[in-house]
Coordinates of C-alpha atoms in Angstrom, one line a residue:
M1 CA 20.9 33.0 -24.4
P2 CA 22.0 35.8 -26.8
R3 CA 19.5 38.6 -27.0
L4 CA 18.7 38.2 -30.6
S5 CA 17.9 34.4 -30.0
L6 CA 15.6 35.5 -27.0
T7 CA 13.8 38.2 -28.9
L8 CA 13.2 35.6 -31.6
A9 CA 11.7 32.9 -29.2
L10 CA 9.6 35.4 -27.5
T11 CA 8.1 36.8 -31.0
L12 CA 7.5 32.9 -31.9
C13 CA 5.7 32.2 -28.7
A14 CA 3.4 35.0 -29.2
G15 CA 1.8 33.5 -32.4
V16 CA 0.7 30.3 -30.5
A17 CA -0.6 29.0 -27.4
L18 CA 1.4 29.6 -24.2
S19 CA 1.4 26.2 -23.5
A20 CA 3.0 25.1 -26.6
C21 CA 5.9 27.6 -25.3
Q22 CA 6.2 26.1 -21.8
Q23 CA 8.5 23.7 -21.0
R24 CA 7.2 20.0 -20.3
D25 CA 7.5 18.6 -17.0
V26 CA 9.3 15.5 -18.0
S27 CA 9.8 14.4 -14.2
N28 CA 5.8 14.4 -13.8
Q29 CA 5.2 12.1 -17.1
D30 CA 8.1 9.8 -16.1
T31 CA 6.3 9.2 -12.7
D32 CA 2.8 8.6 -14.3
A33 CA 4.3 6.4 -16.8
A34 CA 5.9 4.1 -13.9
R35 CA 2.5 4.0 -11.9
E36 CA -0.5 1.5 -12.3
T37 CA -3.9 2.1 -11.4
F38 CA -6.1 -0.6 -9.8
Q39 CA -9.7 -0.1 -9.8
A40 CA -12.1 -2.3 -7.5
A41 CA -14.9 -4.0 -9.4
N42 CA -17.3 -3.9 -6.9
Y43 CA -16.3 -1.1 -4.2
P44 CA -16.0 2.9 -5.3
L45 CA -12.2 3.3 -4.9
E46 CA -9.0 2.9 -6.8
V47 CA -5.4 2.6 -6.0
R48 CA -2.4 4.2 -7.9
Y49 CA 0.8 2.3 -6.8
D50 CA 4.2 2.3 -8.2
A51 CA 4.7 0.0 -11.2
S52 CA 7.8 -1.9 -9.7
L53 CA 5.4 -3.1 -6.7
I54 CA 4.6 -6.9 -7.2
R55 CA 0.9 -7.5 -7.4
V56 CA 0.2 -11.0 -5.8
D57 CA -3.0 -13.0 -7.1
G58 CA -4.3 -16.2 -6.1
E59 CA -4.5 -18.0 -2.8
V60 CA -1.8 -16.7 -0.3
S61 CA -0.9 -17.7 3.4
N62 CA 1.8 -18.2 5.7
Y63 CA 2.9 -18.7 9.2
F64 CA 0.7 -16.0 10.7
D65 CA -1.7 -14.8 7.9
N66 CA -4.4 -16.9 5.8
G67 CA -4.1 -14.5 3.1
G68 CA -7.9 -13.4 3.6
W69 CA -9.1 -9.6 3.3
Q70 CA -8.0 -8.6 6.3
L71 CA -5.7 -9.7 9.5
S72 CA -8.6 -10.7 11.4
D73 CA -10.5 -12.6 8.8
D74 CA -13.4 -13.8 11.0
A75 CA -16.5 -12.5 8.6
P76 CA -16.8 -13.0 4.7
G77 CA -14.9 -10.0 2.8
D78 CA -13.0 -9.5 -0.5
R79 CA -9.4 -9.2 -0.7
L80 CA -9.2 -6.3 -3.4
I81 CA -5.5 -6.0 -4.0
L82 CA -2.2 -7.5 -2.2
L83 CA 1.1 -5.6 -3.4
K84 CA 4.4 -6.9 -2.5
L85 CA 8.0 -5.3 -2.5
P86 CA 9.9 -6.3 -5.3
E87 CA 12.9 -7.1 -3.0
S88 CA 10.9 -9.5 -0.9
D89 CA 12.4 -13.1 -0.3
D90 CA 11.7 -16.0 2.0
V91 CA 13.7 -14.0 4.7
A92 CA 11.5 -11.0 4.7
T93 CA 8.6 -10.3 3.1
A94 CA 6.6 -6.8 2.9
L95 CA 3.1 -6.7 1.9
W96 CA 0.2 -3.9 1.3
R97 CA -3.3 -5.2 1.5
L98 CA -6.6 -3.6 0.6
G99 CA -9.7 -5.5 1.6
A100 CA -13.5 -4.6 2.1
S101 CA -16.8 -6.1 3.2
R102 CA -20.2 -5.3 3.3
D103 CA -21.0 -8.2 5.6
A104 CA -23.2 -7.3 8.7
K105 CA -20.9 -8.6 11.3
A106 CA -17.5 -7.4 9.3
V107 CA -19.1 -3.9 9.3
A108 CA -20.3 -4.2 13.3
N109 CA -16.5 -5.2 14.2
C110 CA -14.7 -3.3 11.6
L111 CA -13.4 -1.1 14.3
S112 CA -12.8 -3.5 16.9
L113 CA -8.8 -4.4 17.5
P114 CA -7.5 -7.8 16.6
V115 CA -6.3 -9.8 19.8
N116 CA -3.2 -8.5 21.3
A117 CA -3.0 -5.4 18.8
Q118 CA -2.0 -2.0 20.1
A119 CA -4.4 1.1 19.1
M120 CA -2.7 4.1 17.7
P121 CA -3.4 7.3 19.6
S122 CA -5.5 8.9 16.8
K123 CA -7.2 8.6 13.7
T124 CA -5.1 8.3 10.4
N125 CA -6.8 10.3 7.5
L126 CA -6.3 8.1 4.3
A127 CA -8.2 9.2 1.1
G128 CA -10.2 11.9 2.8
E129 CA -11.7 9.2 5.2
A130 CA -10.5 8.9 9.5
F131 CA -9.4 5.4 9.8
T132 CA -8.8 3.8 13.0
G133 CA -5.2 2.3 13.2
F134 CA -3.1 -0.4 15.3
T135 CA 0.2 -2.1 15.4
L136 CA 0.4 -5.7 16.0
G137 CA 3.8 -7.9 16.2
D138 CA 4.0 -11.6 16.9
A139 CA 7.0 -14.1 16.9
G140 CA 7.3 -17.9 17.1
M141 CA 9.4 -20.9 15.9
S142 CA 11.9 -18.5 14.1
H143 CA 9.3 -16.6 12.4
F144 CA 8.3 -12.8 12.7
Q145 CA 5.1 -10.3 12.1
N146 CA 5.0 -6.6 12.1
A147 CA 2.0 -4.9 10.9
E148 CA 0.1 -2.0 10.9
G149 CA -3.7 -2.0 10.2
Y150 CA -6.1 0.6 9.3
R151 CA -10.2 0.4 9.4
A152 CA -12.9 2.6 8.3
V153 CA -16.5 2.2 7.9
V154 CA -17.7 4.2 4.8
N155 CA -21.3 3.9 3.5
D156 CA -21.9 0.8 5.4
T157 CA -18.6 -1.2 4.1
C158 CA -15.7 -1.7 6.2
Y159 CA -12.4 -1.1 4.5
A160 CA -9.1 -3.1 6.1
I161 CA -5.7 -1.8 4.9
D162 CA -2.7 -3.8 6.1
L163 CA 0.9 -2.9 6.0
I164 CA 2.7 -6.4 6.8
V165 CA 6.6 -7.4 7.4
Q166 CA 7.1 -10.9 7.9
G167 CA 9.6 -13.5 7.6
T168 CA 12.2 -16.0 9.1
N169 CA 15.2 -15.2 11.5
G170 CA 18.1 -15.1 9.1
E171 CA 20.4 -16.6 11.9
V172 CA 18.6 -20.1 11.4
Y173 CA 20.1 -20.2 7.6
D174 CA 23.7 -21.7 7.4
P175 CA 25.5 -19.6 6.9
P176 CA 23.1 -16.8 8.3
R177 CA 21.5 -14.3 5.7
Q178 CA 20.5 -11.0 6.0
P179 CA 16.8 -9.8 5.2
P180 CA 16.5 -7.5 2.0
F181 CA 15.4 -4.4 4.0
S182 CA 14.6 -3.5 7.9
S183 CA 11.2 -3.6 9.2
D184 CA 11.2 0.2 9.7
E185 CA 12.5 0.9 6.2
A186 CA 9.7 -1.7 4.4
M187 CA 6.8 0.0 6.5
K188 CA 7.9 3.5 5.5
R189 CA 7.8 2.1 1.8
L190 CA 4.5 0.4 2.4
R191 CA 2.9 3.4 4.1
A192 CA 3.8 5.6 1.0
I193 CA 1.3 2.9 -0.8
S194 CA -1.6 4.2 1.4
D195 CA -1.5 7.6 -0.3
G196 CA -2.1 6.5 -3.6
L197 CA -5.7 5.4 -2.2
S198 CA -8.9 7.0 -3.3
F199 CA -12.6 6.7 -3.1
T200 CA -14.5 7.1 -6.4
G201 CA -18.1 8.0 -5.4
G202 CA -20.8 5.8 -6.5

């Protein structure tokens, strides 16, 4: 910038608020504009997530999962939000689910692992709370499911977060089909959704 123009700009800025002269952070604004916020009606939490994700409402069930509030749906609870990666198809689907329950049995068994699950070696911090984590894999009749689960009891409430990649072996199709993403890639993207979880108090 020429010396005269720079001097003029500094002089103009001296007469107005500093914030008016600072460059606007367009990248942050674009990020905020591309995000949605979910606030649970009966639980003190919210989730900020990428607007490209598909929110799934209504009844959902598949080969391994009845679409309830958590993987081991053996007590009453609420499925709060279910998000799906937009590339998901009938070969492979990736889901992020948040569920909660204040049912006494659900709270008592909240940190118990589902059958055949493998415990993660350490706690995972999500939204300032320590969650017990586990992994789970299953396959049968050309179907597969890989899952990561996170559980915590906060203020007498069981919170369940499930990351699920599931689908069908593409080799059973004629011609064979390729999944829209690898299981590892999908899990990495699902883990990022958990970063948008926060407890709002109350």
